């Protein structure tokens, strides 16, 4: 869930208003009690700006338009982990990026303060 601070507000701005500058990942969110994802524990390794990976940023350089809230919301390129969904074929929740491994009971929820 996004933090109630300037870093959390910047995430909302990036996803809902202005995609020109990706928001910093670390310190912009709070892990909820049932979050055991590898991604949330490695926020400094998120992002890719087209030149470098592990940029500590939300999003992904090639999905900064209208799909930015759905495609590669958080991605750790070098470990192939992503939170991304694009029905009907792509549902990634800390899964190996590039696969579509949906398990019964999986849920996708985005929380913003």
PDB file of N, CA and C in Angstrom:
ATOM      1  N   UNK A   1       0.857  -1.161   0.000  1.00  0.00           N
ATOM      2  CA  UNK A   1       0.000   0.000   0.000  1.00  0.00           C
ATOM      3  C   UNK A   1       0.903   1.224   0.000  1.00  0.00           C
ATOM      4  N   UNK A   2       0.561   2.211  -0.805  1.00  0.00           N
ATOM      5  CA  UNK A   2       1.406   3.398  -0.847  1.00  0.00           C
ATOM      6  C   UNK A   2       1.454   4.074   0.517  1.00  0.00           C
ATOM      7  N   UNK A   3       2.598   4.634   0.811  1.00  0.00           N
ATOM      8  CA  UNK A   3       2.767   5.361   2.079  1.00  0.00           C
ATOM      9  C   UNK A   3       2.049   6.709   2.011  1.00  0.00           C
ATOM     10  N   UNK A   4       1.695   7.194   3.169  1.00  0.00           N
ATOM     11  CA  UNK A   4       1.066   8.506   3.271  1.00  0.00           C
ATOM     12  C   UNK A   4       2.176   9.548   3.443  1.00  0.00           C
ATOM     13  N   UNK A   5       3.005   9.691   2.404  1.00  0.00           N
ATOM     14  CA  UNK A   5       4.097  10.657   2.413  1.00  0.00           C
ATOM     15  C   UNK A   5       4.359  11.120   0.978  1.00  0.00           C
ATOM     16  N   UNK A   6       5.342  11.954   0.778  1.00  0.00           N
ATOM     17  CA  UNK A   6       5.596  12.487  -0.558  1.00  0.00           C
ATOM     18  C   UNK A   6       5.991  11.389  -1.548  1.00  0.00           C
ATOM     19  N   UNK A   7       6.717  10.364  -1.087  1.00  0.00           N
ATOM     20  CA  UNK A   7       7.094   9.262  -1.982  1.00  0.00           C
ATOM     21  C   UNK A   7       5.851   8.484  -2.424  1.00  0.00           C
ATOM     22  N   UNK A   8       4.921   8.256  -1.509  1.00  0.00           N
ATOM     23  CA  UNK A   8       3.674   7.576  -1.851  1.00  0.00           C
ATOM     24  C   UNK A   8       2.828   8.398  -2.808  1.00  0.00           C
ATOM     25  N   UNK A   9       2.786   9.719  -2.600  1.00  0.00           N
ATOM     26  CA  UNK A   9       2.021  10.593  -3.495  1.00  0.00           C
ATOM     27  C   UNK A   9       2.630  10.601  -4.891  1.00  0.00           C
ATOM     28  N   UNK A  10       3.961  10.526  -4.967  1.00  0.00           N
ATOM     29  CA  UNK A  10       4.634  10.521  -6.267  1.00  0.00           C
ATOM     30  C   UNK A  10       4.259   9.266  -7.072  1.00  0.00           C
ATOM     31  N   UNK A  11       4.086   8.145  -6.370  1.00  0.00           N
ATOM     32  CA  UNK A  11       3.652   6.912  -7.037  1.00  0.00           C
ATOM     33  C   UNK A  11       2.279   7.117  -7.668  1.00  0.00           C
ATOM     34  N   UNK A  12       1.367   7.699  -6.902  1.00  0.00           N
ATOM     35  CA  UNK A  12       0.026   7.963  -7.434  1.00  0.00           C
ATOM     36  C   UNK A  12       0.085   8.901  -8.627  1.00  0.00           C
ATOM     37  N   UNK A  13       0.907   9.943  -8.527  1.00  0.00           N
ATOM     38  CA  UNK A  13       1.065  10.861  -9.654  1.00  0.00           C
ATOM     39  C   UNK A  13       1.577  10.133 -10.893  1.00  0.00           C
ATOM     40  N   UNK A  14       2.569   9.280 -10.698  1.00  0.00           N
ATOM     41  CA  UNK A  14       3.137   8.538 -11.832  1.00  0.00           C
ATOM     42  C   UNK A  14       2.086   7.654 -12.500  1.00  0.00           C
ATOM     43  N   UNK A  15       1.331   6.913 -11.709  1.00  0.00           N
ATOM     44  CA  UNK A  15       0.373   5.979 -12.292  1.00  0.00           C
ATOM     45  C   UNK A  15      -0.915   6.635 -12.771  1.00  0.00           C
ATOM     46  N   UNK A  16      -1.334   7.725 -12.148  1.00  0.00           N
ATOM     47  CA  UNK A  16      -2.635   8.302 -12.479  1.00  0.00           C
ATOM     48  C   UNK A  16      -2.590   9.602 -13.275  1.00  0.00           C
ATOM     49  N   UNK A  17      -1.465  10.317 -13.231  1.00  0.00           N
ATOM     50  CA  UNK A  17      -1.424  11.615 -13.891  1.00  0.00           C
ATOM     51  C   UNK A  17      -0.276  11.775 -14.877  1.00  0.00           C
ATOM     52  N   UNK A  18       0.950  11.669 -14.382  1.00  0.00           N
ATOM     53  CA  UNK A  18       2.121  12.067 -15.156  1.00  0.00           C
ATOM     54  C   UNK A  18       3.147  10.941 -15.205  1.00  0.00           C
ATOM     55  N   UNK A  19       3.262  10.300 -16.351  1.00  0.00           N
ATOM     56  CA  UNK A  19       4.175   9.163 -16.490  1.00  0.00           C
ATOM     57  C   UNK A  19       5.551   9.565 -17.001  1.00  0.00           C
ATOM     58  N   UNK A  20       5.848  10.844 -17.042  1.00  0.00           N
ATOM     59  CA  UNK A  20       7.132  11.254 -17.611  1.00  0.00           C
ATOM     60  C   UNK A  20       8.319  10.913 -16.716  1.00  0.00           C
ATOM     61  N   UNK A  21       8.111  10.855 -15.416  1.00  0.00           N
ATOM     62  CA  UNK A  21       9.195  10.514 -14.496  1.00  0.00           C
ATOM     63  C   UNK A  21       8.724   9.413 -13.559  1.00  0.00           C
ATOM     64  N   UNK A  22       9.313   8.221 -13.658  1.00  0.00           N
ATOM     65  CA  UNK A  22       8.912   7.133 -12.762  1.00  0.00           C
ATOM     66  C   UNK A  22       9.176   7.481 -11.302  1.00  0.00           C
ATOM     67  N   UNK A  23       8.342   6.976 -10.432  1.00  0.00           N
ATOM     68  CA  UNK A  23       8.474   7.214  -8.999  1.00  0.00           C
ATOM     69  C   UNK A  23       9.472   6.229  -8.389  1.00  0.00           C
ATOM     70  N   UNK A  24      10.172   6.659  -7.358  1.00  0.00           N
ATOM     71  CA  UNK A  24      11.080   5.779  -6.623  1.00  0.00           C
ATOM     72  C   UNK A  24      10.265   4.687  -5.951  1.00  0.00           C
ATOM     73  N   UNK A  25      10.800   3.477  -5.929  1.00  0.00           N
ATOM     74  CA  UNK A  25      10.088   2.349  -5.346  1.00  0.00           C
ATOM     75  C   UNK A  25      10.264   2.284  -3.829  1.00  0.00           C
ATOM     76  N   UNK A  26      11.500   2.249  -3.372  1.00  0.00           N
ATOM     77  CA  UNK A  26      11.753   2.082  -1.938  1.00  0.00           C
ATOM     78  C   UNK A  26      11.218   3.277  -1.147  1.00  0.00           C
ATOM     79  N   UNK A  27      10.676   2.992   0.000  1.00  0.00           N
ATOM     80  CA  UNK A  27      10.088   3.976   0.912  1.00  0.00           C
ATOM     81  C   UNK A  27       8.798   4.602   0.396  1.00  0.00           C
ATOM     82  N   UNK A  28       8.235   4.055  -0.697  1.00  0.00           N
ATOM     83  CA  UNK A  28       6.991   4.606  -1.224  1.00  0.00           C
ATOM     84  C   UNK A  28       5.787   3.740  -0.873  1.00  0.00           C
ATOM     85  N   UNK A  29       6.029   2.592  -0.263  1.00  0.00           N
ATOM     86  CA  UNK A  29       4.926   1.687   0.066  1.00  0.00           C
ATOM     87  C   UNK A  29       5.211   0.951   1.371  1.00  0.00           C
ATOM     88  N   UNK A  30       4.132   0.396   1.916  1.00  0.00           N
ATOM     89  CA  UNK A  30       4.187  -0.417   3.129  1.00  0.00           C
ATOM     90  C   UNK A  30       3.762  -1.827   2.737  1.00  0.00           C
ATOM     91  N   UNK A  31       4.528  -2.811   3.141  1.00  0.00           N
ATOM     92  CA  UNK A  31       4.129  -4.203   2.892  1.00  0.00           C
ATOM     93  C   UNK A  31       2.993  -4.552   3.835  1.00  0.00           C
ATOM     94  N   UNK A  32       1.912  -5.081   3.297  1.00  0.00           N
ATOM     95  CA  UNK A  32       0.781  -5.502   4.109  1.00  0.00           C
ATOM     96  C   UNK A  32       1.097  -6.845   4.772  1.00  0.00           C
ATOM     97  N   UNK A  33       0.388  -7.193   5.849  1.00  0.00           N
ATOM     98  CA  UNK A  33       0.734  -8.381   6.634  1.00  0.00           C
ATOM     99  C   UNK A  33       0.827  -9.691   5.847  1.00  0.00           C
ATOM    100  N   UNK A  34       0.015  -9.870   4.817  1.00  0.00           N
ATOM    101  CA  UNK A  34       0.046 -11.128   4.078  1.00  0.00           C
ATOM    102  C   UNK A  34       0.942 -11.091   2.838  1.00  0.00           C
ATOM    103  N   UNK A  35       1.724 -10.052   2.695  1.00  0.00           N
ATOM    104  CA  UNK A  35       2.608  -9.903   1.533  1.00  0.00           C
ATOM    105  C   UNK A  35       3.924 -10.645   1.781  1.00  0.00           C
ATOM    106  N   UNK A  36       4.094 -11.757   1.091  1.00  0.00           N
ATOM    107  CA  UNK A  36       5.336 -12.509   1.206  1.00  0.00           C
ATOM    108  C   UNK A  36       6.098 -12.515  -0.119  1.00  0.00           C
ATOM    109  N   UNK A  37       5.828 -11.537  -0.957  1.00  0.00           N
ATOM    110  CA  UNK A  37       6.420 -11.495  -2.286  1.00  0.00           C
ATOM    111  C   UNK A  37       7.910 -11.172  -2.251  1.00  0.00           C
ATOM    112  N   UNK A  38       8.612 -11.757  -3.190  1.00  0.00           N
ATOM    113  CA  UNK A  38      10.036 -11.462  -3.366  1.00  0.00           C
ATOM    114  C   UNK A  38      10.208 -10.019  -3.825  1.00  0.00           C
ATOM    115  N   UNK A  39       9.314  -9.562  -4.689  1.00  0.00           N
ATOM    116  CA  UNK A  39       9.410  -8.187  -5.197  1.00  0.00           C
ATOM    117  C   UNK A  39       9.382  -7.156  -4.080  1.00  0.00           C
ATOM    118  N   UNK A  40       8.422  -7.264  -3.179  1.00  0.00           N
ATOM    119  CA  UNK A  40       8.287  -6.238  -2.140  1.00  0.00           C
ATOM    120  C   UNK A  40       9.487  -6.186  -1.208  1.00  0.00           C
ATOM    121  N   UNK A  41      10.250  -7.252  -1.152  1.00  0.00           N
ATOM    122  CA  UNK A  41      11.431  -7.300  -0.293  1.00  0.00           C
ATOM    123  C   UNK A  41      12.692  -6.824  -1.012  1.00  0.00           C
ATOM    124  N   UNK A  42      12.569  -6.471  -2.287  1.00  0.00           N
ATOM    125  CA  UNK A  42      13.725  -6.071  -3.094  1.00  0.00           C
ATOM    126  C   UNK A  42      13.426  -4.850  -3.956  1.00  0.00           C
ATOM    127  N   UNK A  43      12.815  -3.835  -3.379  1.00  0.00           N
ATOM    128  CA  UNK A  43      12.370  -2.677  -4.160  1.00  0.00           C
ATOM    129  C   UNK A  43      13.520  -1.930  -4.845  1.00  0.00           C
ATOM    130  N   UNK A  44      14.708  -1.945  -4.289  1.00  0.00           N
ATOM    131  CA  UNK A  44      15.842  -1.251  -4.904  1.00  0.00           C
ATOM    132  C   UNK A  44      16.220  -1.864  -6.248  1.00  0.00           C
ATOM    133  N   UNK A  45      15.762  -3.077  -6.507  1.00  0.00           N
ATOM    134  CA  UNK A  45      16.104  -3.773  -7.747  1.00  0.00           C
ATOM    135  C   UNK A  45      15.011  -3.670  -8.807  1.00  0.00           C
ATOM    136  N   UNK A  46      13.955  -2.911  -8.523  1.00  0.00           N
ATOM    137  CA  UNK A  46      12.868  -2.734  -9.477  1.00  0.00           C
ATOM    138  C   UNK A  46      13.288  -1.788 -10.591  1.00  0.00           C
ATOM    139  N   UNK A  47      12.569  -1.890 -11.677  1.00  0.00           N
ATOM    140  CA  UNK A  47      12.646  -0.904 -12.743  1.00  0.00           C
ATOM    141  C   UNK A  47      13.638  -1.213 -13.847  1.00  0.00           C
ATOM    142  N   UNK A  48      13.405  -0.536 -14.948  1.00  0.00           N
ATOM    143  CA  UNK A  48      14.310  -0.561 -16.095  1.00  0.00           C
ATOM    144  C   UNK A  48      14.006   0.709 -16.873  1.00  0.00           C
ATOM    145  N   UNK A  49      15.031   1.514 -17.135  1.00  0.00           N
ATOM    146  CA  UNK A  49      14.796   2.791 -17.800  1.00  0.00           C
ATOM    147  C   UNK A  49      15.121   2.772 -19.288  1.00  0.00           C
ATOM    148  N   UNK A  50      15.349   1.594 -19.843  1.00  0.00           N
ATOM    149  CA  UNK A  50      15.695   1.470 -21.249  1.00  0.00           C
ATOM    150  C   UNK A  50      17.183   1.283 -21.451  1.00  0.00           C
ATOM    151  N   UNK A  51      17.959   1.695 -20.488  1.00  0.00           N
ATOM    152  CA  UNK A  51      19.412   1.549 -20.532  1.00  0.00           C
ATOM    153  C   UNK A  51      19.905   0.664 -19.402  1.00  0.00           C
ATOM    154  N   UNK A  52      19.402   0.913 -18.212  1.00  0.00           N
ATOM    155  CA  UNK A  52      19.851   0.184 -17.027  1.00  0.00           C
ATOM    156  C   UNK A  52      18.685  -0.475 -16.308  1.00  0.00           C
ATOM    157  N   UNK A  53      18.963  -1.607 -15.698  1.00  0.00           N
ATOM    158  CA  UNK A  53      17.991  -2.304 -14.856  1.00  0.00           C
ATOM    159  C   UNK A  53      18.312  -1.992 -13.395  1.00  0.00           C
ATOM    160  N   UNK A  54      17.395  -2.393 -12.510  1.00  0.00           N
ATOM    161  CA  UNK A  54      17.553  -2.200 -11.067  1.00  0.00           C
ATOM    162  C   UNK A  54      17.758  -0.719 -10.727  1.00  0.00           C
ATOM    163  N   UNK A  55      16.780   0.082 -11.126  1.00  0.00           N
ATOM    164  CA  UNK A  55      16.848   1.533 -10.965  1.00  0.00           C
ATOM    165  C   UNK A  55      16.045   2.071  -9.784  1.00  0.00           C
ATOM    166  N   UNK A  56      15.478   1.169  -8.941  1.00  0.00           N
ATOM    167  CA  UNK A  56      14.656   1.588  -7.798  1.00  0.00           C
ATOM    168  C   UNK A  56      13.473   2.438  -8.254  1.00  0.00           C
ATOM    169  N   UNK A  57      12.788   1.972  -9.281  1.00  0.00           N
ATOM    170  CA  UNK A  57      11.659   2.729  -9.826  1.00  0.00           C
ATOM    171  C   UNK A  57      10.469   1.823 -10.089  1.00  0.00           C
ATOM    172  N   UNK A  58       9.287   2.387  -9.920  1.00  0.00           N
ATOM    173  CA  UNK A  58       8.052   1.731 -10.330  1.00  0.00           C
ATOM    174  C   UNK A  58       8.014   1.733 -11.848  1.00  0.00           C
ATOM    175  N   UNK A  59       7.377   0.728 -12.413  1.00  0.00           N
ATOM    176  CA  UNK A  59       7.139   0.711 -13.848  1.00  0.00           C
ATOM    177  C   UNK A  59       8.295   0.184 -14.664  1.00  0.00           C
ATOM    178  N   UNK A  60       8.133   0.340 -15.970  1.00  0.00           N
ATOM    179  CA  UNK A  60       9.085  -0.193 -16.939  1.00  0.00           C
ATOM    180  C   UNK A  60       9.060   0.723 -18.149  1.00  0.00           C
ATOM    181  N   UNK A  61      10.216   1.027 -18.690  1.00  0.00           N
ATOM    182  CA  UNK A  61      10.336   2.055 -19.721  1.00  0.00           C
ATOM    183  C   UNK A  61       9.416   1.873 -20.920  1.00  0.00           C
ATOM    184  N   UNK A  62       9.134   0.646 -21.319  1.00  0.00           N
ATOM    185  CA  UNK A  62       8.314   0.454 -22.517  1.00  0.00           C
ATOM    186  C   UNK A  62       6.814   0.466 -22.233  1.00  0.00           C
ATOM    187  N   UNK A  63       6.435   0.580 -20.973  1.00  0.00           N
ATOM    188  CA  UNK A  63       5.010   0.601 -20.618  1.00  0.00           C
ATOM    189  C   UNK A  63       4.699   1.836 -19.774  1.00  0.00           C
ATOM    190  N   UNK A  64       4.985   2.999 -20.312  1.00  0.00           N
ATOM    191  CA  UNK A  64       4.748   4.225 -19.546  1.00  0.00           C
ATOM    192  C   UNK A  64       3.526   4.998 -20.028  1.00  0.00           C
ATOM    193  N   UNK A  65       2.767   4.403 -20.915  1.00  0.00           N
ATOM    194  CA  UNK A  65       1.544   5.037 -21.401  1.00  0.00           C
ATOM    195  C   UNK A  65       0.338   4.561 -20.603  1.00  0.00           C
ATOM    196  N   UNK A  66      -0.756   4.332 -21.303  1.00  0.00           N
ATOM    197  CA  UNK A  66      -2.005   3.971 -20.630  1.00  0.00           C
ATOM    198  C   UNK A  66      -1.945   2.613 -19.939  1.00  0.00           C
ATOM    199  N   UNK A  67      -0.971   1.767 -20.285  1.00  0.00           N
ATOM    200  CA  UNK A  67      -0.850   0.445 -19.659  1.00  0.00           C
ATOM    201  C   UNK A  67      -0.001   0.448 -18.392  1.00  0.00           C
ATOM    202  N   UNK A  68       0.516   1.580 -17.974  1.00  0.00           N
ATOM    203  CA  UNK A  68       1.485   1.590 -16.875  1.00  0.00           C
ATOM    204  C   UNK A  68       0.931   1.066 -15.550  1.00  0.00           C
ATOM    205  N   UNK A  69      -0.365   1.113 -15.327  1.00  0.00           N
ATOM    206  CA  UNK A  69      -0.934   0.578 -14.094  1.00  0.00           C
ATOM    207  C   UNK A  69      -1.199  -0.929 -14.182  1.00  0.00           C
ATOM    208  N   UNK A  70      -1.007  -1.501 -15.349  1.00  0.00           N
ATOM    209  CA  UNK A  70      -1.286  -2.919 -15.565  1.00  0.00           C
ATOM    210  C   UNK A  70      -0.052  -3.730 -15.964  1.00  0.00           C
ATOM    211  N   UNK A  71       0.770  -3.182 -16.844  1.00  0.00           N
ATOM    212  CA  UNK A  71       1.914  -3.909 -17.393  1.00  0.00           C
ATOM    213  C   UNK A  71       3.194  -3.560 -16.660  1.00  0.00           C
ATOM    214  N   UNK A  72       3.816  -4.541 -16.072  1.00  0.00           N
ATOM    215  CA  UNK A  72       5.093  -4.362 -15.381  1.00  0.00           C
ATOM    216  C   UNK A  72       5.054  -3.207 -14.390  1.00  0.00           C
ATOM    217  N   UNK A  73       4.066  -3.256 -13.526  1.00  0.00           N
ATOM    218  CA  UNK A  73       3.895  -2.243 -12.475  1.00  0.00           C
ATOM    219  C   UNK A  73       5.149  -2.196 -11.614  1.00  0.00           C
ATOM    220  N   UNK A  74       5.595  -3.358 -11.196  1.00  0.00           N
ATOM    221  CA  UNK A  74       6.900  -3.488 -10.551  1.00  0.00           C
ATOM    222  C   UNK A  74       7.573  -4.685 -11.197  1.00  0.00           C
ATOM    223  N   UNK A  75       8.828  -4.509 -11.555  1.00  0.00           N
ATOM    224  CA  UNK A  75       9.538  -5.572 -12.257  1.00  0.00           C
ATOM    225  C   UNK A  75      11.002  -5.595 -11.828  1.00  0.00           C
ATOM    226  N   UNK A  76      11.492  -6.791 -11.544  1.00  0.00           N
ATOM    227  CA  UNK A  76      12.893  -7.027 -11.243  1.00  0.00           C
ATOM    228  C   UNK A  76      13.417  -7.831 -12.419  1.00  0.00           C
ATOM    229  N   UNK A  77      13.924  -7.148 -13.403  1.00  0.00           N
ATOM    230  CA  UNK A  77      14.286  -7.741 -14.687  1.00  0.00           C
ATOM    231  C   UNK A  77      15.294  -8.874 -14.549  1.00  0.00           C
ATOM    232  N   UNK A  78      16.355  -8.661 -13.787  1.00  0.00           N
ATOM    233  CA  UNK A  78      17.436  -9.644 -13.723  1.00  0.00           C
ATOM    234  C   UNK A  78      17.031 -10.940 -13.029  1.00  0.00           C
ATOM    235  N   UNK A  79      16.024 -10.897 -12.173  1.00  0.00           N
ATOM    236  CA  UNK A  79      15.532 -12.118 -11.507  1.00  0.00           C
ATOM    237  C   UNK A  79      14.228 -12.613 -12.108  1.00  0.00           C
ATOM    238  N   UNK A  80      13.751 -11.932 -13.148  1.00  0.00           N
ATOM    239  CA  UNK A  80      12.511 -12.306 -13.850  1.00  0.00           C
ATOM    240  C   UNK A  80      11.319 -12.388 -12.910  1.00  0.00           C
ATOM    241  N   UNK A  81      11.101 -11.348 -12.144  1.00  0.00           N
ATOM    242  CA  UNK A  81       9.955 -11.233 -11.249  1.00  0.00           C
ATOM    243  C   UNK A  81       9.171 -10.004 -11.668  1.00  0.00           C
ATOM    244  N   UNK A  82       7.834 -10.104 -11.619  1.00  0.00           N
ATOM    245  CA  UNK A  82       7.024  -8.965 -12.039  1.00  0.00           C
ATOM    246  C   UNK A  82       5.638  -9.012 -11.411  1.00  0.00           C
ATOM    247  N   UNK A  83       5.062  -7.828 -11.240  1.00  0.00           N
ATOM    248  CA  UNK A  83       3.635  -7.682 -10.962  1.00  0.00           C
ATOM    249  C   UNK A  83       3.069  -7.049 -12.216  1.00  0.00           C
ATOM    250  N   UNK A  84       2.323  -7.840 -12.964  1.00  0.00           N
ATOM    251  CA  UNK A  84       1.842  -7.380 -14.252  1.00  0.00           C
ATOM    252  C   UNK A  84       0.616  -8.190 -14.637  1.00  0.00           C
ATOM    253  N   UNK A  85      -0.346  -7.544 -15.226  1.00  0.00           N
ATOM    254  CA  UNK A  85      -1.481  -8.305 -15.732  1.00  0.00           C
ATOM    255  C   UNK A  85      -2.056  -7.654 -16.974  1.00  0.00           C
ATOM    256  N   UNK A  86      -2.367  -8.520 -17.910  1.00  0.00           N
ATOM    257  CA  UNK A  86      -2.983  -8.114 -19.156  1.00  0.00           C
ATOM    258  C   UNK A  86      -3.867  -9.261 -19.614  1.00  0.00           C
ATOM    259  N   UNK A  87      -5.113  -9.247 -19.186  1.00  0.00           N
ATOM    260  CA  UNK A  87      -6.020 -10.340 -19.564  1.00  0.00           C
ATOM    261  C   UNK A  87      -6.118 -10.457 -21.081  1.00  0.00           C
ATOM    262  N   UNK A  88      -6.309 -11.627 -21.610  1.00  0.00           N
ATOM    263  CA  UNK A  88      -6.587 -12.873 -20.911  1.00  0.00           C
ATOM    264  C   UNK A  88      -5.348 -13.730 -20.652  1.00  0.00           C
ATOM    265  N   UNK A  89      -4.163 -13.318 -21.109  1.00  0.00           N
ATOM    266  CA  UNK A  89      -3.044 -14.252 -21.061  1.00  0.00           C
ATOM    267  C   UNK A  89      -1.971 -13.959 -20.017  1.00  0.00           C
ATOM    268  N   UNK A  90      -1.801 -12.740 -19.577  1.00  0.00           N
ATOM    269  CA  UNK A  90      -0.696 -12.449 -18.665  1.00  0.00           C
ATOM    270  C   UNK A  90      -1.205 -12.045 -17.286  1.00  0.00           C
ATOM    271  N   UNK A  91      -0.872 -12.845 -16.295  1.00  0.00           N
ATOM    272  CA  UNK A  91      -1.192 -12.569 -14.902  1.00  0.00           C
ATOM    273  C   UNK A  91       0.047 -12.929 -14.087  1.00  0.00           C
ATOM    274  N   UNK A  92       0.868 -11.972 -13.795  1.00  0.00           N
ATOM    275  CA  UNK A  92       2.102 -12.229 -13.055  1.00  0.00           C
ATOM    276  C   UNK A  92       2.037 -11.536 -11.703  1.00  0.00           C
ATOM    277  N   UNK A  93       2.229 -12.289 -10.670  1.00  0.00           N
ATOM    278  CA  UNK A  93       2.247 -11.736  -9.321  1.00  0.00           C
ATOM    279  C   UNK A  93       3.455 -12.334  -8.620  1.00  0.00           C
ATOM    280  N   UNK A  94       4.614 -11.705  -8.832  1.00  0.00           N
ATOM    281  CA  UNK A  94       5.871 -12.181  -8.269  1.00  0.00           C
ATOM    282  C   UNK A  94       6.292 -13.485  -8.934  1.00  0.00           C
ATOM    283  N   UNK A  95       5.778 -13.726 -10.131  1.00  0.00           N
ATOM    284  CA  UNK A  95       6.107 -14.933 -10.875  1.00  0.00           C
ATOM    285  C   UNK A  95       7.294 -14.664 -11.783  1.00  0.00           C
ATOM    286  N   UNK A  96       7.749 -15.722 -12.411  1.00  0.00           N
ATOM    287  CA  UNK A  96       8.801 -15.568 -13.403  1.00  0.00           C
ATOM    288  C   UNK A  96       8.212 -14.812 -14.587  1.00  0.00           C
ATOM    289  N   UNK A  97       8.785 -13.664 -14.872  1.00  0.00           N
ATOM    290  CA  UNK A  97       8.271 -12.830 -15.960  1.00  0.00           C
ATOM    291  C   UNK A  97       8.346 -13.597 -17.275  1.00  0.00           C
ATOM    292  N   UNK A  98       7.337 -13.466 -18.075  1.00  0.00           N
ATOM    293  CA  UNK A  98       7.279 -14.137 -19.350  1.00  0.00           C
ATOM    294  C   UNK A  98       6.418 -15.384 -19.322  1.00  0.00           C
ATOM    295  N   UNK A  99       6.053 -15.841 -18.140  1.00  0.00           N
ATOM    296  CA  UNK A  99       5.172 -17.000 -18.049  1.00  0.00           C
ATOM    297  C   UNK A  99       3.803 -16.542 -17.569  1.00  0.00           C
ATOM    298  N   UNK A 100       2.852 -17.404 -17.649  1.00  0.00           N
ATOM    299  CA  UNK A 100       1.508 -17.077 -17.182  1.00  0.00           C
ATOM    300  C   UNK A 100       1.071 -18.130 -16.184  1.00  0.00           C
ATOM    301  N   UNK A 101       1.689 -18.114 -15.038  1.00  0.00           N
ATOM    302  CA  UNK A 101       1.395 -19.141 -14.044  1.00  0.00           C
ATOM    303  C   UNK A 101       0.364 -18.624 -13.051  1.00  0.00           C
ATOM    304  N   UNK A 102      -0.886 -18.902 -13.345  1.00  0.00           N
ATOM    305  CA  UNK A 102      -1.972 -18.506 -12.463  1.00  0.00           C
ATOM    306  C   UNK A 102      -2.350 -19.705 -11.616  1.00  0.00           C
ATOM    307  N   UNK A 103      -2.361 -19.511 -10.326  1.00  0.00           N
ATOM    308  CA  UNK A 103      -2.758 -20.575  -9.415  1.00  0.00           C
ATOM    309  C   UNK A 103      -4.130 -20.260  -8.858  1.00  0.00           C
ATOM    310  N   UNK A 104      -4.885 -21.286  -8.558  1.00  0.00           N
ATOM    311  CA  UNK A 104      -6.195 -21.084  -7.974  1.00  0.00           C
ATOM    312  C   UNK A 104      -6.042 -20.313  -6.673  1.00  0.00           C
ATOM    313  N   UNK A 105      -6.858 -19.299  -6.490  1.00  0.00           N
ATOM    314  CA  UNK A 105      -6.807 -18.490  -5.279  1.00  0.00           C
ATOM    315  C   UNK A 105      -5.960 -17.244  -5.402  1.00  0.00           C
ATOM    316  N   UNK A 106      -5.202 -17.078  -6.513  1.00  0.00           N
ATOM    317  CA  UNK A 106      -4.420 -15.854  -6.707  1.00  0.00           C
ATOM    318  C   UNK A 106      -5.352 -14.654  -6.760  1.00  0.00           C
ATOM    319  N   UNK A 107      -4.927 -13.559  -6.172  1.00  0.00           N
ATOM    320  CA  UNK A 107      -5.661 -12.302  -6.276  1.00  0.00           C
ATOM    321  C   UNK A 107      -4.686 -11.191  -6.586  1.00  0.00           C
ATOM    322  N   UNK A 108      -5.168 -10.175  -7.268  1.00  0.00           N
ATOM    323  CA  UNK A 108      -4.380  -8.990  -7.574  1.00  0.00           C
ATOM    324  C   UNK A 108      -5.120  -7.805  -6.992  1.00  0.00           C
ATOM    325  N   UNK A 109      -4.458  -7.093  -6.126  1.00  0.00           N
ATOM    326  CA  UNK A 109      -5.068  -5.929  -5.508  1.00  0.00           C
ATOM    327  C   UNK A 109      -4.066  -4.799  -5.465  1.00  0.00           C
ATOM    328  N   UNK A 110      -4.517  -3.622  -5.780  1.00  0.00           N
ATOM    329  CA  UNK A 110      -3.684  -2.431  -5.705  1.00  0.00           C
ATOM    330  C   UNK A 110      -4.291  -1.526  -4.655  1.00  0.00           C
ATOM    331  N   UNK A 111      -3.497  -1.157  -3.651  1.00  0.00           N
ATOM    332  CA  UNK A 111      -3.966  -0.278  -2.585  1.00  0.00           C
ATOM    333  C   UNK A 111      -3.230   1.053  -2.670  1.00  0.00           C
ATOM    334  N   UNK A 112      -3.964   2.115  -2.638  1.00  0.00           N
ATOM    335  CA  UNK A 112      -3.391   3.447  -2.611  1.00  0.00           C
ATOM    336  C   UNK A 112      -4.064   4.244  -1.514  1.00  0.00           C
ATOM    337  N   UNK A 113      -3.285   4.965  -0.774  1.00  0.00           N
ATOM    338  CA  UNK A 113      -3.818   5.828   0.281  1.00  0.00           C
ATOM    339  C   UNK A 113      -4.219   7.145  -0.286  1.00  0.00           C
TER     340      UNK A 113
END
